[in-house]
Amino acid sequence: MRFEVHTQRREQMVDVTREVLSAVAKSGVREGCVVVFCPHTTAAVTVNEVVDPDVATDILSGLARLIPNEGPWSHAGGNADAHLKATLVGSSVTLPIVDGEVALGSWQGIFLCDFDGPRRRSLTAVVSARGVS
Amino acid sequence: MRFEVHTQRREQMVDVTREVLSAVAKSGVREGCVVVFCPHTTAAVTVNEVVDPDVATDILSGLARLIPNEGPWSHAGGNADAHLKATLVGSSVTLPIVDGEVALGSWQGIFLCDFDGPRRRSLTAVVSARGVS
Amino acid sequence: MRFEVHTQRREQMVDVTREVLSAVAKSGVREGCVVVFCPHTTAAVTVNEVVDPDVATDILSGLARLIPNEGPWSHAGGNADAHLKATLVGSSVTLPIVDGEVALGSWQGIFLCDFDGPRRRSLTAVVSARGVS
């Protein structure tokens, strides 16, 4: 399943947990995994705390301190920092499905991380049954 | 399969390779993948060298130099650094199963990384057959 | 499927998209996932921009600025930086297969990242059908 996320700022983490849980519920899979994949090279996907929004703020500000936009960089376009952040955070997350539920910890949510917004982004969720024969 | 890991220090990497291999053996899956998922927001899971324990020491000390506990951070609780480290290291690893064996390289082991211990942590291992029809 | 990659420099990103697409095509899987796993502890695998080679250059130079080879490190062998980079970039990527095609974004390619070359490296690609019953 593919779904869209519209970001409003250059750097933003958007909670997409609801969309992923909905894809799993629709699939009817009881035991397996869901993969959430980001088809963009300046955005990423992660699992982290969803209860306190300051955690997402800190992840973005911490990454900005580590990897300044200013460079020096070779790539034109002013977004080389966003490409490196995308590789460090990662292009996908994989979560277990146990007894029909995504086995997220009680503080965890799933986030699209935009590092070069605002843009229209999309994510693909693939739900797989364990397929044990 | 869910298993517990008790950490003894704030920052610690614990070798969980044996537990994961055991879950794969019990599943009987010959061709497929095993996903090891960490349901915590200040811990993570990685694959790296298990032969020399200095490698784990260096991973933790290198991360501490990159992401100091002191901040500045917005999130209260004194563990914002641990959240960012968890996102960078990642909430899961996925390993191939080939001919009934986890296809780890000869130097590789699987580690729970605690960045805000000591705590009782748990990991979930999901073993999937390739399911090729 | 296992395939070899020979690197020519200490730090190098090698585009392996063609090899992964070929493994998926051979599998005949129409809906599922492909996992690309790196069995080395000083190399990693990532998805990022393949169109402008400067992006790979910047990822490697940005990582070198973040994690200097000089340390201080405990691990002997002069490659502790490579181990930490491998953990941050990650040992595998997982990509959706939709309608027989790997759902890569239009700018995305799959890369082996060597951080301690030149070496003979290998990657394992596991193609799984969704196995939905």
Short mmCIF file of C-alpha atoms in Angstrom, two decimals:
data_model
loop_
_atom_site.label_atom_id
_atom_site.label_comp_id
_atom_site.label_asym_id
_atom_site.label_seq_id
_atom_site.Cartn_x
_atom_site.Cartn_y
_atom_site.Cartn_z
CA MET A 1 0.00 0.00 0.00
CA ARG A 2 1.24 3.47 -0.92
CA PHE A 3 0.23 6.60 0.95
CA GLU A 4 1.14 10.27 0.69
CA VAL A 5 2.58 12.60 3.30
CA HIS A 6 2.75 16.35 2.73
CA THR A 7 5.47 18.08 4.73
CA GLN A 8 5.42 21.77 5.68
CA ARG A 9 9.03 22.52 6.62
CA ARG A 10 12.53 21.70 5.36
CA GLU A 11 13.11 19.34 8.28
CA GLN A 12 10.12 17.60 9.78
CA MET A 13 9.15 14.27 11.28
CA VAL A 14 5.56 13.23 10.51
CA ASP A 15 3.86 10.48 12.50
CA VAL A 16 2.57 7.84 10.07
CA THR A 17 1.76 5.14 12.61
CA ARG A 18 -1.99 5.26 11.91
CA GLU A 19 -1.49 4.69 8.18
CA VAL A 20 0.79 1.70 8.79
CA LEU A 21 -1.53 0.11 11.36
CA SER A 22 -4.39 0.56 8.93
CA ALA A 23 -2.46 -1.23 6.13
CA VAL A 24 -1.76 -4.13 8.48
CA ALA A 25 -5.39 -4.36 9.61
CA LYS A 26 -6.61 -4.38 5.99
CA SER A 27 -4.16 -7.14 5.05
CA GLY A 28 -5.61 -9.58 7.54
CA VAL A 29 -2.10 -10.88 8.30
CA ARG A 30 -1.86 -12.31 11.85
CA GLU A 31 1.82 -13.30 12.02
CA GLY A 32 4.50 -11.68 9.92
CA CYS A 33 6.14 -8.32 9.24
CA VAL A 34 5.37 -4.94 7.77
CA VAL A 35 8.05 -3.06 5.85
CA VAL A 36 7.65 0.71 5.45
CA PHE A 37 9.81 1.98 2.59
CA CYS A 38 10.68 5.56 1.63
CA PRO A 39 11.29 6.00 -2.13
CA HIS A 40 13.01 9.40 -1.68
CA THR A 41 16.71 10.17 -1.38
CA THR A 42 16.40 13.18 0.96
CA ALA A 43 13.82 11.68 3.32
CA ALA A 44 13.86 8.59 5.53
CA VAL A 45 11.76 6.52 7.88
CA THR A 46 12.38 5.75 11.55
CA VAL A 47 10.78 4.38 14.71
CA ASN A 48 11.11 6.51 17.84
CA GLU A 49 9.14 8.11 20.65
CA VAL A 50 5.74 9.46 19.71
CA VAL A 51 4.51 10.53 23.15
CA ASP A 52 6.68 13.64 23.66
CA PRO A 53 7.02 15.66 20.42
CA ASP A 54 10.25 17.14 21.81
CA VAL A 55 11.98 13.88 20.94
CA ALA A 56 11.39 14.45 17.21
CA THR A 57 12.52 18.07 17.61
CA ASP A 58 15.74 16.86 19.23
CA ILE A 59 16.38 14.22 16.59
CA LEU A 60 16.15 16.88 13.88
CA SER A 61 18.21 19.48 15.77
CA GLY A 62 20.83 16.89 16.75
CA LEU A 63 21.16 15.78 13.13
CA ALA A 64 21.46 19.42 12.01
CA ARG A 65 24.35 19.95 14.45
CA LEU A 66 26.06 16.77 13.23
CA ILE A 67 25.61 17.43 9.53
CA PRO A 68 25.45 21.14 8.72
CA ASN A 69 23.77 22.21 5.52
CA GLU A 70 26.80 24.37 4.68
CA GLY A 71 29.13 21.50 3.91
CA PRO A 72 31.66 21.60 2.13
CA TRP A 73 29.83 19.39 -0.41
CA SER A 74 30.33 18.42 -4.06
CA HIS A 75 26.66 17.88 -4.97
CA ALA A 76 24.88 20.95 -6.34
CA GLY A 77 21.39 21.66 -5.14
CA GLY A 78 22.04 22.62 -1.53
CA ASN A 79 20.71 19.36 -0.10
CA ALA A 80 23.78 17.13 0.27
CA ASP A 81 23.24 17.18 4.05
CA ALA A 82 19.75 15.76 3.49
CA HIS A 83 21.15 12.86 1.43
CA LEU A 84 23.62 11.91 4.17
CA LYS A 85 20.92 12.16 6.85
CA ALA A 86 18.67 9.91 4.75
CA THR A 87 21.38 7.25 4.55
CA LEU A 88 22.05 7.41 8.31
CA VAL A 89 18.38 7.24 9.34
CA GLY A 90 17.59 4.68 6.66
CA SER A 91 15.18 4.06 3.80
CA SER A 92 12.95 1.52 5.58
CA VAL A 93 11.79 0.09 8.88
CA THR A 94 10.57 -3.47 9.45
CA LEU A 95 8.17 -4.27 12.30
CA PRO A 96 6.86 -7.61 13.57
CA ILE A 97 3.17 -8.48 13.40
CA VAL A 98 2.19 -10.71 16.30
CA ASP A 99 -1.36 -11.97 16.76
CA GLY A 100 -2.65 -9.47 14.22
CA GLU A 101 -1.02 -6.45 15.90
CA VAL A 102 2.11 -4.48 15.01
CA ALA A 103 4.46 -5.18 17.93
CA LEU A 104 5.37 -1.53 18.58
CA GLY A 105 6.65 -0.68 22.04
CA SER A 106 4.37 1.51 24.13
CA TRP A 107 6.36 4.71 23.42
CA GLN A 108 7.05 3.96 19.75
CA GLY A 109 5.62 5.49 16.62
CA ILE A 110 6.65 5.36 12.96
CA PHE A 111 7.85 8.59 11.35
CA LEU A 112 8.58 9.89 7.89
CA CYS A 113 11.61 12.16 8.27
CA ASP A 114 11.83 14.89 5.67
CA PHE A 115 15.25 16.53 5.42
CA ASP A 116 14.58 18.60 2.30
CA GLY A 117 10.97 19.69 2.42
CA PRO A 118 8.43 20.99 2.20
CA ARG A 119 7.37 18.39 -0.35
CA ARG A 120 4.80 15.77 -1.25
CA ARG A 121 6.31 12.52 -0.08
CA SER A 122 5.03 8.96 -0.29
CA LEU A 123 5.71 5.75 1.62
CA THR A 124 5.06 2.14 0.66
CA ALA A 125 3.94 -0.38 3.28
CA VAL A 126 4.32 -4.08 2.43
CA VAL A 127 2.64 -6.57 4.78
CA SER A 128 3.94 -10.14 4.63
CA ALA A 129 2.69 -13.25 6.35
CA ARG A 130 5.42 -15.39 7.88
CA GLY A 131 4.78 -18.00 5.23
CA VAL A 132 5.96 -20.85 7.40
CA SER A 133 5.12 -24.09 5.72
CA MET B 1 9.80 -15.05 19.67
CA ARG B 2 10.42 -12.49 22.41
CA PHE B 3 13.43 -12.63 24.71
CA GLU B 4 14.73 -10.43 27.51
CA VAL B 5 18.10 -8.75 27.88
CA HIS B 6 19.16 -7.14 31.15
CA THR B 7 21.74 -4.40 30.75
CA GLN B 8 24.14 -3.29 33.49
CA ARG B 9 25.36 0.11 32.30
CA ARG B 10 23.94 3.25 30.68
CA GLU B 11 25.61 2.40 27.38
CA GLN B 12 26.19 -1.24 26.58
CA MET B 13 26.16 -3.60 23.63
CA VAL B 14 24.97 -7.11 24.49
CA ASP B 15 25.61 -10.02 22.12
CA VAL B 16 22.25 -11.70 21.37
CA THR B 17 23.43 -13.88 18.48
CA ARG B 18 22.77 -17.13 20.36
CA GLU B 19 19.15 -16.21 21.09
CA VAL B 20 18.50 -15.30 17.44
CA LEU B 21 20.13 -18.47 16.08
CA SER B 22 18.05 -20.48 18.53
CA ALA B 23 14.80 -18.85 17.33
CA VAL B 24 15.74 -19.68 13.73
CA ALA B 25 16.60 -23.29 14.58
CA LYS B 26 13.29 -23.76 16.41
CA SER B 27 11.31 -22.33 13.49
CA GLY B 28 12.53 -25.00 11.08
CA VAL B 29 12.74 -22.37 8.30
CA ARG B 30 15.36 -23.34 5.69
CA GLU B 31 15.17 -20.36 3.30
CA GLY B 32 13.98 -16.94 4.37
CA CYS B 33 14.80 -14.10 6.77
CA VAL B 34 14.87 -13.31 10.45
CA VAL B 35 13.95 -9.83 11.65
CA VAL B 36 15.16 -8.79 15.11
CA PHE B 37 13.13 -5.82 16.38
CA CYS B 38 13.77 -3.56 19.38
CA PRO B 39 10.54 -2.16 20.91
CA HIS B 40 12.41 0.55 22.89
CA THR B 41 13.07 4.16 21.91
CA THR B 42 16.44 4.54 23.68
CA ALA B 43 17.91 1.21 22.58
CA ALA B 44 18.62 -0.27 19.16
CA VAL B 45 19.88 -3.37 17.39
CA THR B 46 22.88 -3.75 15.12
CA VAL B 47 25.17 -6.29 13.43
CA ASN B 48 28.89 -5.78 13.89
CA GLU B 49 32.10 -7.51 14.96
CA VAL B 50 31.73 -9.97 17.81
CA VAL B 51 35.29 -11.34 17.91
CA ASP B 52 37.09 -8.33 19.44
CA PRO B 53 35.00 -6.70 22.21
CA ASP B 54 36.94 -3.46 21.62
CA VAL B 55 34.81 -2.90 18.53
CA ALA B 56 31.65 -2.56 20.64
CA THR B 57 33.54 -0.28 23.05
CA ASP B 58 34.57 1.94 20.15
CA ILE B 59 31.07 2.05 18.67
CA LEU B 60 29.71 3.29 22.00
CA SER B 61 32.54 5.78 22.63
CA GLY B 62 32.40 7.04 19.05
CA LEU B 63 28.65 7.61 19.35
CA ALA B 64 29.16 9.40 22.68
CA ARG B 65 31.65 11.79 21.04
CA LEU B 66 29.24 12.44 18.15
CA ILE B 67 26.14 12.92 20.29
CA PRO B 68 26.97 14.27 23.74
CA ASN B 69 24.48 13.70 26.52
CA GLU B 70 24.68 17.42 27.40
CA GLY B 71 22.80 18.64 24.36
CA PRO B 72 21.27 21.31 24.10
CA TRP B 73 18.04 19.32 23.95
CA SER B 74 14.31 20.09 24.35
CA HIS B 75 13.20 16.70 25.70
CA ALA B 76 13.21 16.42 29.49
CA GLY B 77 14.55 13.26 31.06
CA GLY B 78 18.22 13.54 30.24
CA ASN B 79 18.14 10.90 27.50
CA ALA B 80 17.60 12.84 24.27
CA ASP B 81 21.04 11.67 23.10
CA ALA B 82 19.87 8.07 23.54
CA HIS B 83 16.81 8.68 21.32
CA LEU B 84 18.94 10.09 18.50
CA LYS B 85 21.44 7.24 18.80
CA ALA B 86 18.55 4.74 18.61
CA THR B 87 17.31 6.30 15.37
CA LEU B 88 20.79 6.29 13.82
CA VAL B 89 21.60 2.68 14.76
CA GLY B 90 18.08 1.52 13.96
CA SER B 91 15.20 -0.40 15.49
CA SER B 92 15.70 -3.66 13.60
CA VAL B 93 18.08 -5.83 11.64
CA THR B 94 17.10 -8.33 8.94
CA LEU B 95 19.30 -11.33 8.17
CA PRO B 96 19.04 -13.97 5.44
CA ILE B 97 18.47 -17.63 6.27
CA VAL B 98 20.15 -19.87 3.70
CA ASP B 99 19.98 -23.66 3.90
CA GLY B 100 18.69 -23.45 7.49
CA GLU B 101 21.52 -21.19 8.71
CA VAL B 102 21.59 -17.44 9.42
CA ALA B 103 23.98 -16.09 6.79
CA LEU B 104 26.12 -14.06 9.23
CA GLY B 105 29.63 -13.20 8.12
CA SER B 106 32.41 -14.90 10.06
CA TRP B 107 33.14 -11.79 12.20
CA GLN B 108 29.50 -10.76 12.68
CA GLY B 109 27.28 -10.95 15.72
CA ILE B 110 23.92 -9.39 16.57
CA PHE B 111 23.82 -6.83 19.40
CA LEU B 112 21.24 -5.07 21.48
CA CYS B 113 22.58 -1.54 22.01
CA ASP B 114 21.36 0.12 25.18
CA PHE B 115 21.88 3.88 25.26
CA ASP B 116 19.90 4.58 28.43
CA GLY B 117 20.42 1.64 30.76
CA PRO B 118 20.70 -0.18 32.96
CA ARG B 119 17.27 -1.63 32.16
CA ARG B 120 15.34 -4.74 31.35
CA ARG B 121 15.06 -4.75 27.59
CA SER B 122 13.36 -7.18 25.21
CA LEU B 123 13.77 -8.05 21.56
CA THR B 124 11.37 -9.77 19.18
CA ALA B 125 12.67 -12.18 16.52
CA VAL B 126 10.36 -13.01 13.60
CA VAL B 127 11.42 -15.86 11.33
CA SER B 128 9.81 -15.93 7.88
CA ALA B 129 10.06 -18.52 5.14
CA ARG B 130 10.61 -17.06 1.66
CA GLY B 131 7.09 -18.07 0.78
CA VAL B 132 7.86 -18.42 -2.89
CA SER B 133 4.95 -20.05 -4.60
CA MET C 1 21.54 -15.07 -4.23
CA ARG C 2 25.11 -14.06 -3.40
CA PHE C 3 27.19 -11.79 -5.59
CA GLU C 4 30.68 -10.31 -5.32
CA VAL C 5 31.78 -6.69 -5.43
CA HIS C 6 35.43 -5.74 -5.75
CA THR C 7 36.25 -2.32 -4.35
CA GLN C 8 39.25 -0.21 -5.42
CA ARG C 9 39.61 2.34 -2.62
CA ARG C 10 39.43 2.46 1.19
CA GLU C 11 36.09 4.28 1.04
CA GLN C 12 33.85 3.65 -1.92
CA MET C 13 30.18 3.30 -2.78
CA VAL C 14 29.48 0.78 -5.55
CA ASP C 15 26.13 0.75 -7.35
CA VAL C 16 24.69 -2.78 -7.12
CA THR C 17 21.17 -1.97 -8.32
CA ARG C 18 21.51 -4.07 -11.47
CA GLU C 19 22.51 -7.20 -9.52
CA VAL C 20 19.56 -6.80 -7.13
CA LEU C 21 17.03 -6.20 -9.91
CA SER C 22 18.37 -9.27 -11.68
CA ALA C 23 17.91 -11.43 -8.54
CA VAL C 24 14.31 -10.23 -8.27
CA ALA C 25 13.59 -10.88 -11.94
CA LYS C 26 15.01 -14.41 -11.69
CA SER C 27 12.90 -15.17 -8.61
CA GLY C 28 9.63 -14.58 -10.41
CA VAL C 29 8.20 -12.94 -7.26
CA ARG C 30 5.47 -10.41 -8.14
CA GLU C 31 4.54 -9.07 -4.68
CA GLY C 32 6.93 -9.13 -1.74
CA CYS C 33 10.30 -7.80 -0.61
CA VAL C 34 13.96 -8.12 -1.38
CA VAL C 35 16.50 -7.93 1.44
CA VAL C 36 20.09 -7.08 0.53
CA PHE C 37 22.46 -8.10 3.34
CA CYS C 38 26.13 -7.24 3.85
CA PRO C 39 28.06 -9.97 5.73
CA HIS C 40 31.02 -7.65 6.50
CA THR C 41 31.66 -5.56 9.61
CA THR C 42 33.47 -2.67 7.90
CA ALA C 43 31.11 -2.33 4.95
CA ALA C 44 27.39 -1.57 4.72
CA VAL C 45 24.52 -1.22 2.29
CA THR C 46 22.33 1.80 1.61
CA VAL C 47 19.78 3.28 -0.78
CA ASN C 48 20.47 6.79 -2.05
CA GLU C 49 20.77 8.90 -5.18
CA VAL C 50 22.33 7.16 -8.16
CA VAL C 51 21.91 9.90 -10.77
CA ASP C 52 24.58 12.34 -9.56
CA PRO C 53 27.75 10.52 -8.41
CA ASP C 54 28.60 13.57 -6.26
CA VAL C 55 25.98 12.39 -3.76
CA ALA C 56 27.99 9.24 -3.01
CA THR C 57 31.16 11.35 -2.78
CA ASP C 58 29.47 13.61 -0.25
CA ILE C 59 28.12 10.72 1.82
CA LEU C 60 31.65 9.32 2.13
CA SER C 61 33.29 12.69 2.84
CA GLY C 62 30.57 13.69 5.30
CA LEU C 63 31.02 10.40 7.17
CA ALA C 64 34.80 10.90 7.20
CA ARG C 65 34.35 14.33 8.81
CA LEU C 66 31.95 12.90 11.41
CA ILE C 67 34.04 9.84 12.26
CA PRO C 68 37.76 10.46 11.76
CA ASN C 69 40.01 7.46 11.24
CA GLU C 70 42.35 8.82 13.93
CA GLY C 71 40.08 8.11 16.86
CA PRO C 72 40.93 7.70 19.80
CA TRP C 73 39.90 4.03 19.48
CA SER C 74 40.52 0.85 21.48
CA HIS C 75 40.33 -1.63 18.59
CA ALA C 76 43.64 -2.41 16.96
CA GLY C 77 43.81 -2.62 13.17
CA GLY C 78 43.20 1.00 12.23
CA ASN C 79 39.63 0.49 11.09
CA ALA C 80 37.50 1.28 14.15
CA ASP C 81 35.99 4.21 12.23
CA ALA C 82 34.86 1.76 9.53
CA HIS C 83 33.07 -0.41 12.10
CA LEU C 84 31.13 2.57 13.48
CA LYS C 85 30.23 3.77 9.97
CA ALA C 86 28.99 0.26 9.12
CA THR C 87 26.66 0.27 12.15
CA LEU C 88 25.31 3.74 11.31
CA VAL C 89 24.67 3.01 7.62
CA GLY C 90 23.40 -0.48 8.37
CA SER C 91 23.95 -4.09 7.37
CA SER C 92 20.88 -4.46 5.15
CA VAL C 93 18.22 -2.71 3.12
CA THR C 94 14.72 -4.02 2.44
CA LEU C 95 12.81 -2.94 -0.65
CA PRO C 96 9.22 -3.63 -1.72
CA ILE C 97 8.43 -5.63 -4.85
CA VAL C 98 5.20 -4.42 -6.41
CA ASP C 99 3.80 -5.97 -9.59
CA GLY C 100 7.11 -7.73 -10.27
CA GLU C 101 9.21 -4.58 -9.97
CA VAL C 102 11.42 -3.28 -7.14
CA ALA C 103 9.65 -0.13 -5.97
CA LEU C 104 12.74 2.11 -6.07
CA GLY C 105 12.15 5.83 -6.36
CA SER C 106 13.24 7.42 -9.63
CA TRP C 107 16.49 8.81 -8.13
CA GLN C 108 17.31 5.77 -5.99
CA GLY C 109 19.95 3.10 -6.39
CA ILE C 110 21.32 0.45 -4.06
CA PHE C 111 24.95 0.76 -2.94
CA LEU C 112 27.54 -1.34 -1.21
CA CYS C 113 29.53 1.07 0.99
CA ASP C 114 33.06 -0.04 1.67
CA PHE C 115 34.72 1.79 4.57
CA ASP C 116 37.86 -0.36 4.75
CA GLY C 117 38.74 -1.37 1.22
CA PRO C 118 39.99 -2.16 -1.23
CA ARG C 119 38.61 -5.68 -0.77
CA ARG C 120 36.55 -8.43 -2.28
CA ARG C 121 33.11 -7.98 -0.75
CA SER C 122 29.93 -9.97 -1.19
CA LEU C 123 26.23 -9.25 -0.70
CA THR C 124 23.31 -11.65 -0.29
CA ALA C 125 19.92 -10.83 -1.83
CA VAL C 126 16.89 -12.72 -0.49
CA VAL C 127 13.64 -12.35 -2.43
CA SER C 128 10.46 -13.23 -0.53
CA ALA C 129 6.89 -13.42 -1.76
CA ARG C 130 4.35 -11.77 0.54
CA GLY C 131 3.04 -15.21 1.45
CA VAL C 132 -0.42 -13.91 2.22
CA SER C 133 -2.74 -16.80 2.70
#
